[in-house]
Short mmCIF file of C-alpha atoms in Angstrom, two decimals:
data_model
loop_
_atom_site.label_atom_id
_atom_site.label_comp_id
_atom_site.label_asym_id
_atom_site.label_seq_id
_atom_site.Cartn_x
_atom_site.Cartn_y
_atom_site.Cartn_z
CA UNK A 1 38.58 53.76 -79.56
CA UNK A 2 39.45 55.52 -75.82
CA UNK A 3 40.69 53.19 -73.23
CA UNK A 4 37.45 54.56 -71.05
CA UNK A 5 35.18 53.27 -73.85
CA UNK A 6 37.02 49.78 -74.16
CA UNK A 7 36.55 49.45 -70.43
CA UNK A 8 32.81 50.28 -70.25
CA UNK A 9 32.21 47.97 -73.03
CA UNK A 10 34.48 45.04 -72.19
CA UNK A 11 34.34 45.12 -68.55
CA UNK A 12 30.72 43.32 -68.29
CA UNK A 13 31.94 40.47 -70.65
CA UNK A 14 35.06 40.14 -68.32
CA UNK A 15 32.76 39.72 -65.12
CA UNK A 16 30.62 37.45 -67.42
CA UNK A 17 33.48 35.05 -68.30
CA UNK A 18 34.63 34.99 -64.76
CA UNK A 19 31.43 33.90 -63.82
CA UNK A 20 31.04 31.47 -66.25
CA UNK A 21 34.44 30.28 -65.72
CA UNK A 22 33.75 29.39 -62.07
CA UNK A 23 30.65 27.72 -62.93
CA UNK A 24 32.29 25.63 -65.05
CA UNK A 25 34.61 24.33 -62.59
CA UNK A 26 31.30 23.98 -60.18
CA UNK A 27 29.88 22.21 -62.70
CA UNK A 28 32.78 19.70 -63.27
CA UNK A 29 33.23 19.11 -59.76
CA UNK A 30 29.73 18.01 -59.10
CA UNK A 31 29.96 15.71 -62.48
CA UNK A 32 33.03 14.38 -61.06
CA UNK A 33 31.27 14.01 -57.77
CA UNK A 34 34.40 15.69 -56.21
CA UNK A 35 34.57 19.00 -54.73
CA UNK A 36 36.57 21.95 -56.26
CA UNK A 37 38.85 22.43 -52.95
CA UNK A 38 39.89 18.63 -52.99
CA UNK A 39 40.81 18.97 -56.41
CA UNK A 40 43.16 22.03 -56.68
CA UNK A 41 45.58 23.44 -54.64
CA UNK A 42 44.46 26.29 -52.45
CA UNK A 43 47.67 27.69 -54.10
CA UNK A 44 46.49 27.80 -57.47
CA UNK A 45 42.96 28.70 -56.32
CA UNK A 46 44.36 32.01 -54.77
CA UNK A 47 46.57 32.55 -57.96
CA UNK A 48 43.42 32.33 -60.25
CA UNK A 49 41.45 34.95 -57.78
CA UNK A 50 44.40 37.08 -57.64
CA UNK A 51 44.74 36.95 -61.64
CA UNK A 52 41.06 37.47 -61.99
CA UNK A 53 41.23 40.64 -59.57
CA UNK A 54 44.44 41.66 -61.27
CA UNK A 55 42.62 42.05 -64.68
CA UNK A 56 39.44 43.95 -63.53
CA UNK A 57 41.43 46.32 -60.91
CA UNK A 58 43.98 47.34 -63.55
CA UNK A 59 41.39 47.74 -66.62
CA UNK A 60 39.25 50.18 -64.14
CA UNK A 61 42.71 51.55 -62.63
CA UNK A 62 44.19 52.24 -66.50
CA UNK A 63 40.77 54.09 -66.89
CA UNK A 64 41.20 56.62 -64.29
CA UNK A 65 45.24 56.94 -64.96
CA UNK A 66 44.42 57.67 -68.83
CA UNK A 67 41.34 59.70 -68.14
CA UNK A 68 44.09 62.13 -65.95
CA UNK A 69 46.72 61.82 -68.70
CA UNK A 70 44.34 62.74 -71.34
CA UNK A 71 42.42 65.74 -69.84
CA UNK A 72 44.65 66.71 -67.29
CA UNK A 73 43.69 69.19 -64.53
CA UNK A 74 41.39 71.83 -65.81
CA UNK A 75 42.14 75.23 -64.74
CA UNK A 76 39.75 77.25 -66.55
CA UNK A 77 36.95 76.55 -64.27
CA UNK A 78 38.98 78.35 -61.53
CA UNK A 79 37.43 81.26 -59.67
CA UNK A 80 38.49 84.25 -57.84
CA UNK A 81 36.01 84.94 -54.95
CA UNK A 82 36.70 88.55 -53.10
CA UNK A 83 34.57 89.72 -50.50
CA UNK A 84 35.10 86.82 -48.18
CA UNK A 85 33.11 83.32 -48.07
CA UNK A 86 29.37 83.74 -48.92
CA UNK A 87 29.74 86.94 -50.50
CA UNK A 88 27.64 87.77 -53.76
CA UNK A 89 27.92 86.27 -57.20
CA UNK A 90 29.10 90.35 -58.10
CA UNK A 91 32.47 89.45 -56.66
CA UNK A 92 33.14 86.45 -58.64
CA UNK A 93 35.79 86.96 -61.43
CA UNK A 94 36.10 84.41 -64.06
CA UNK A 95 39.85 83.24 -64.90
CA UNK A 96 39.70 83.63 -68.46
CA UNK A 97 38.81 87.48 -68.01
CA UNK A 98 42.49 87.97 -66.80
CA UNK A 99 44.74 88.33 -69.55
CA UNK A 100 48.14 89.57 -69.97
CA UNK A 101 48.77 90.18 -66.26
CA UNK A 102 51.71 88.25 -64.23
CA UNK A 103 49.30 86.23 -62.20
CA UNK A 104 48.10 84.54 -65.85
CA UNK A 105 51.53 83.50 -66.60
CA UNK A 106 52.60 81.96 -63.17
CA UNK A 107 49.01 80.04 -63.13
CA UNK A 108 50.00 78.64 -66.65
CA UNK A 109 53.46 77.69 -65.49
CA UNK A 110 52.50 76.24 -62.41
CA UNK A 111 49.50 74.23 -64.35
CA UNK A 112 51.74 73.06 -67.11
CA UNK A 113 54.56 71.74 -63.80
CA UNK A 114 51.31 70.34 -62.37
CA UNK A 115 49.89 68.37 -65.35
CA UNK A 116 53.35 67.36 -66.22
CA UNK A 117 54.07 65.71 -62.47
CA UNK A 118 50.55 64.37 -62.69
CA UNK A 119 51.50 62.34 -65.88
CA UNK A 120 54.75 61.25 -64.71
CA UNK A 121 53.32 59.68 -61.65
CA UNK A 122 50.38 57.96 -63.70
CA UNK A 123 53.15 56.66 -66.53
CA UNK A 124 55.18 55.16 -63.49
CA UNK A 125 52.04 53.26 -61.93
CA UNK A 126 51.29 51.84 -65.30
CA UNK A 127 54.68 50.85 -65.42
CA UNK A 128 54.80 49.62 -62.22
CA UNK A 129 51.44 47.56 -62.81
CA UNK A 130 52.78 46.09 -65.70
CA UNK A 131 55.70 44.77 -64.65
CA UNK A 132 53.66 43.31 -61.41
CA UNK A 133 50.87 41.55 -63.88
CA UNK A 134 53.25 40.39 -66.08
CA UNK A 135 55.78 38.57 -63.40
CA UNK A 136 52.20 37.26 -61.53
CA UNK A 137 51.06 36.06 -64.51
CA UNK A 138 54.16 34.01 -65.62
CA UNK A 139 54.53 32.70 -61.78
CA UNK A 140 50.83 31.61 -61.77
CA UNK A 141 51.17 29.92 -65.04
CA UNK A 142 54.33 27.89 -64.12
CA UNK A 143 52.77 27.34 -60.67
CA UNK A 144 49.48 25.45 -62.71
CA UNK A 145 51.98 23.75 -65.30
CA UNK A 146 53.83 22.24 -62.04
CA UNK A 147 50.86 21.34 -60.35
CA UNK A 148 49.30 19.29 -63.13
CA UNK A 149 52.65 18.16 -64.33
CA UNK A 150 52.74 19.61 -67.19
CA UNK A 151 55.69 21.84 -66.64
CA UNK A 152 59.34 21.28 -65.25
CA UNK A 153 60.56 22.75 -62.50
CA UNK A 154 64.70 22.89 -61.37
CA UNK A 155 65.04 20.49 -58.46
CA UNK A 156 68.07 20.36 -56.03
CA UNK A 157 67.50 17.02 -54.13
CA UNK A 158 70.25 17.64 -51.44
CA UNK A 159 69.00 21.03 -50.64
CA UNK A 160 65.33 20.06 -50.97
CA UNK A 161 66.34 17.29 -48.76
CA UNK A 162 68.32 19.98 -46.00
CA UNK A 163 65.34 21.92 -46.01
CA UNK A 164 62.37 19.43 -45.27
CA UNK A 165 65.04 17.88 -42.38
CA UNK A 166 64.96 21.98 -41.11
CA UNK A 167 61.03 21.87 -41.09
CA UNK A 168 60.91 18.60 -39.18
CA UNK A 169 63.37 19.57 -36.61
CA UNK A 170 61.37 23.00 -36.19
CA UNK A 171 58.06 21.26 -35.37
CA UNK A 172 59.81 18.88 -32.90
CA UNK A 173 61.80 21.64 -31.28
CA UNK A 174 58.43 23.95 -30.90
CA UNK A 175 56.70 20.43 -29.03
CA UNK A 176 59.42 20.57 -26.69
CA UNK A 177 59.65 24.57 -26.18
CA UNK A 178 55.86 24.01 -25.44
CA UNK A 179 56.06 21.00 -23.10
CA UNK A 180 58.94 23.26 -21.23
CA UNK A 181 56.65 26.06 -20.96
CA UNK A 182 54.06 23.51 -19.14
CA UNK A 183 56.35 22.36 -16.62
CA UNK A 184 57.63 25.57 -15.99
CA UNK A 185 53.73 27.07 -15.14
CA UNK A 186 53.28 23.94 -13.10
CA UNK A 187 56.41 24.24 -11.24
CA UNK A 188 56.13 27.82 -10.51
CA UNK A 189 52.54 27.17 -9.34
CA UNK A 190 53.81 24.13 -7.11
CA UNK A 191 56.42 26.44 -5.61
CA UNK A 192 54.04 29.18 -4.51
CA UNK A 193 51.98 26.51 -3.02
CA UNK A 194 55.29 25.37 -0.97
CA UNK A 195 55.54 29.20 -0.54
CA UNK A 196 52.11 29.53 1.26
CA UNK A 197 52.39 26.13 2.93
CA UNK A 198 55.17 27.36 4.89
CA UNK A 199 54.20 30.37 5.88
CA UNK A 200 50.87 28.66 7.21
CA UNK A 201 52.88 26.17 8.93
CA UNK A 202 55.06 28.80 10.31
CA UNK A 203 52.07 31.07 11.85
CA UNK A 204 50.61 27.80 13.56
CA UNK A 205 54.15 26.95 15.21
CA UNK A 206 53.68 30.78 16.71
CA UNK A 207 50.03 29.65 17.24
CA UNK A 208 50.32 26.29 18.94
CA UNK A 209 52.47 25.76 21.60
CA UNK A 210 52.09 21.79 22.03
CA UNK A 211 52.76 21.40 18.04
CA UNK A 212 55.30 23.94 17.82
CA UNK A 213 58.25 21.76 16.81
CA UNK A 214 56.43 19.61 14.31
CA UNK A 215 54.81 22.77 12.92
CA UNK A 216 58.32 24.60 12.93
CA UNK A 217 60.18 21.46 11.16
CA UNK A 218 57.47 21.47 8.10
CA UNK A 219 57.89 25.46 7.98
CA UNK A 220 61.61 24.93 7.57
CA UNK A 221 60.98 22.26 4.97
CA UNK A 222 58.74 23.88 2.82
CA UNK A 223 61.03 27.14 3.05
CA UNK A 224 64.05 25.18 1.91
CA UNK A 225 61.77 23.50 -0.89
CA UNK A 226 60.98 26.45 -1.85
CA UNK A 227 64.16 28.30 -2.28
CA UNK A 228 65.50 25.26 -4.38
CA UNK A 229 62.39 25.62 -6.37
CA UNK A 230 63.50 29.07 -7.36
CA UNK A 231 66.42 28.03 -8.35
CA UNK A 232 65.58 25.72 -10.39
CA UNK A 233 62.95 27.76 -12.26
CA UNK A 234 65.85 30.32 -12.93
CA UNK A 235 67.61 27.06 -14.70
CA UNK A 236 64.19 25.94 -16.60
CA UNK A 237 63.36 29.55 -17.61
CA UNK A 238 66.63 30.49 -19.06
CA UNK A 239 66.35 26.76 -20.85
CA UNK A 240 62.75 27.93 -22.49
CA UNK A 241 64.47 31.30 -23.25
CA UNK A 242 67.32 29.79 -25.40
CA UNK A 243 65.19 27.44 -27.26
CA UNK A 244 62.76 29.85 -28.21
CA UNK A 245 65.38 31.78 -29.41
CA UNK A 246 66.59 29.04 -31.31
CA UNK A 247 63.15 27.93 -32.78
CA UNK A 248 61.73 31.42 -33.33
CA UNK A 249 64.67 33.32 -34.25
CA UNK A 250 67.26 31.74 -35.47
CA UNK A 251 65.43 28.77 -37.39
CA UNK A 252 62.66 31.62 -38.70
CA UNK A 253 65.46 33.48 -40.14
CA UNK A 254 66.45 30.65 -42.09
CA UNK A 255 63.11 29.78 -43.08
CA UNK A 256 62.23 33.48 -44.23
CA UNK A 257 65.61 33.07 -46.68
CA UNK A 258 64.30 29.60 -47.51
CA UNK A 259 60.96 30.92 -48.57
CA UNK A 260 62.43 33.63 -50.60
CA UNK A 261 64.49 31.13 -52.22
CA UNK A 262 61.32 29.43 -53.29
CA UNK A 263 60.08 32.16 -54.73
CA UNK A 264 62.92 32.75 -56.89
CA UNK A 265 63.07 29.32 -57.82
CA UNK A 266 59.39 29.81 -58.83
CA UNK A 267 60.43 32.95 -61.04
CA UNK A 268 63.61 31.21 -62.61
CA UNK A 269 61.44 28.56 -64.08
CA UNK A 270 58.71 30.69 -64.86
CA UNK A 271 61.28 32.82 -67.37
CA UNK A 272 63.22 29.67 -68.36
CA UNK A 273 60.09 28.00 -69.53
CA UNK A 274 59.17 31.38 -71.41
CA UNK A 275 62.40 31.64 -73.25
CA UNK A 276 62.18 28.04 -74.10
CA UNK A 277 58.71 28.64 -75.82
CA UNK A 278 59.76 31.68 -77.76
CA UNK A 279 63.45 29.99 -79.01
CA UNK A 280 60.85 27.10 -80.77
CA UNK A 281 58.73 30.38 -82.22
CA UNK A 282 59.76 32.03 -85.60
CA UNK A 283 62.95 34.04 -86.16
CA UNK A 284 62.30 37.30 -87.50
CA UNK A 285 63.44 40.34 -86.47
CA UNK A 286 60.35 41.18 -83.79
CA UNK A 287 60.96 37.25 -82.41
CA UNK A 288 64.12 38.16 -82.22
CA UNK A 289 64.13 41.28 -80.11
CA UNK A 290 61.70 39.36 -77.53
CA UNK A 291 64.07 36.48 -77.14
CA UNK A 292 66.81 39.05 -76.25
CA UNK A 293 64.90 40.53 -73.71
CA UNK A 294 63.89 37.21 -72.24
CA UNK A 295 67.58 35.92 -72.28
CA UNK A 296 68.41 39.20 -70.10
CA UNK A 297 65.30 38.51 -67.99
CA UNK A 298 66.12 34.76 -67.57
CA UNK A 299 69.83 35.83 -66.64
CA UNK A 300 68.55 37.89 -64.15
CA UNK A 301 66.07 36.08 -62.17
CA UNK A 302 68.82 33.00 -62.82
CA UNK A 303 71.64 35.22 -60.96
CA UNK A 304 69.19 36.00 -58.23
CA UNK A 305 68.01 32.45 -57.86
CA UNK A 306 71.82 31.20 -57.58
CA UNK A 307 72.66 33.79 -54.99
CA UNK A 308 69.64 32.99 -52.94
CA UNK A 309 70.68 29.28 -52.97
CA UNK A 310 73.87 30.15 -52.02
CA UNK A 311 72.54 31.87 -49.04
CA UNK A 312 70.36 29.00 -47.98
CA UNK A 313 73.15 26.94 -48.12
CA UNK A 314 75.48 29.00 -46.00
CA UNK A 315 72.83 29.66 -43.66
CA UNK A 316 71.87 25.80 -42.91
CA UNK A 317 75.50 25.10 -42.36
CA UNK A 318 75.87 27.83 -39.66
CA UNK A 319 72.21 26.70 -38.14
CA UNK A 320 73.24 23.52 -37.71
CA UNK A 321 76.40 24.11 -36.28
CA UNK A 322 74.52 26.70 -33.99
CA UNK A 323 72.02 24.35 -32.94
CA UNK A 324 74.53 21.84 -31.83
CA UNK A 325 76.25 23.79 -29.63
CA UNK A 326 73.12 25.55 -28.27
CA UNK A 327 71.62 22.14 -27.41
CA UNK A 328 74.33 20.32 -25.80
CA UNK A 329 74.57 23.38 -23.60
CA UNK A 330 71.25 23.47 -22.76
CA UNK A 331 70.44 19.78 -22.26
CA UNK A 332 73.55 19.51 -19.91
CA UNK A 333 72.11 22.54 -18.03
CA UNK A 334 68.60 20.99 -17.82
CA UNK A 335 69.81 17.30 -16.67
CA UNK A 336 71.97 19.07 -13.96
CA UNK A 337 69.44 21.11 -12.54
CA UNK A 338 66.98 18.69 -12.22
CA UNK A 339 69.08 15.89 -11.04
CA UNK A 340 70.18 18.15 -8.45
CA UNK A 341 67.21 19.55 -7.26
CA UNK A 342 64.96 16.10 -6.69
CA UNK A 343 68.44 14.66 -5.25
CA UNK A 344 67.99 17.39 -2.67
CA UNK A 345 71.61 18.51 -3.19
CA UNK A 346 71.39 22.44 -3.29
CA UNK A 347 74.78 23.13 -3.24
CA UNK A 348 75.34 20.94 -6.81
CA UNK A 349 72.04 23.08 -7.81
CA UNK A 350 73.55 26.53 -7.06
CA UNK A 351 76.72 25.21 -8.60
CA UNK A 352 74.67 24.40 -11.77
CA UNK A 353 73.61 27.76 -12.14
CA UNK A 354 77.24 29.50 -11.37
CA UNK A 355 78.64 27.28 -14.34
CA UNK A 356 76.28 28.45 -16.95
CA UNK A 357 76.57 32.05 -15.59
CA UNK A 358 72.97 32.31 -14.58
CA UNK A 359 71.85 34.86 -12.40
CA UNK A 360 68.47 34.72 -10.07
CA UNK A 361 66.66 37.71 -9.90
CA UNK A 362 65.73 38.54 -6.38
CA UNK A 363 62.09 38.44 -5.15
CA UNK A 364 59.79 41.77 -6.65
CA UNK A 365 62.81 42.50 -9.12
CA UNK A 366 60.12 42.41 -12.01
CA UNK A 367 58.04 44.52 -10.49
CA UNK A 368 58.57 48.57 -11.53
CA UNK A 369 59.78 50.88 -8.84
CA UNK A 370 57.80 53.95 -7.50
CA UNK A 371 59.77 56.28 -9.81
CA UNK A 372 59.10 54.37 -13.22
CA UNK A 373 55.10 54.09 -11.95
CA UNK A 374 55.02 57.97 -11.99
#
């Protein structure tokens, strides 16, 4: 039976099987008076959905690829039209009537090359889909087995504890970053209000001779507070920028490596379980060939797992050192700047910025020049 006949025959059965399986899950959950989403992990639901969609899409894709490989491009129906677009039927010459000419040989060679290229692409797509589907099936099976406690998983207690500490630290640092940004926004609004209030006092000192001195004193005070506030804003902005880099770049890069390590761990355990199952089976020639292939794949996955595990350990070590170094500097900056500002010590505040090599931008520096706007 051809593959397309098999697809057309079995595709309704596949759809019916998926529907009955979903109905069975729903009835089971109703019988247990529990919803499905509360019984199965979202990753398992997602894995089931991916597996069912993969089966249907793979059959449909294989049907199209098999049709291309069997039939190939049909060039016998090609026609040559003379007399321009919209000409009569007399200008149409069938390709089959041209025999023994150079054009026929060139068309045959080009059609053969196109057919070979099409078959090569189709075979490559089939192989890639086969590998991806096999890997997805094994990982899904391993994930479900681990979820229901039927399969074993590789556990590194010390490394997993460090990973959990990192994730908890990232959550806490994200809260610090959120609060620091809120403080920056509120303080920026206060500085702008002080600036406007100082301008208002200065204007009133010119227009109210009887209160000139009083308005003048308050205008100078507000301008001084505004200047010190801008200096403090420079220090707080530097603090926020450094924390943002640490959380969203340095820690995130390490967590991406951890994600790759966890995926490699799942693949390693999936192929390890597959090798163990094959080892318990018969020992004939076919089984031994499968065991050898599984052993090679297992070794590849093991090397990948150990390499990523080593990368995670190294990155966690350097991340901890970098975190201590960065936070020691930033917390000292934040403390000295806040203390100097609220103590009214302008010289100490400016000295703090010089100590940490923080340069304030002059007013209007964020605005583009007239040449950049053109």
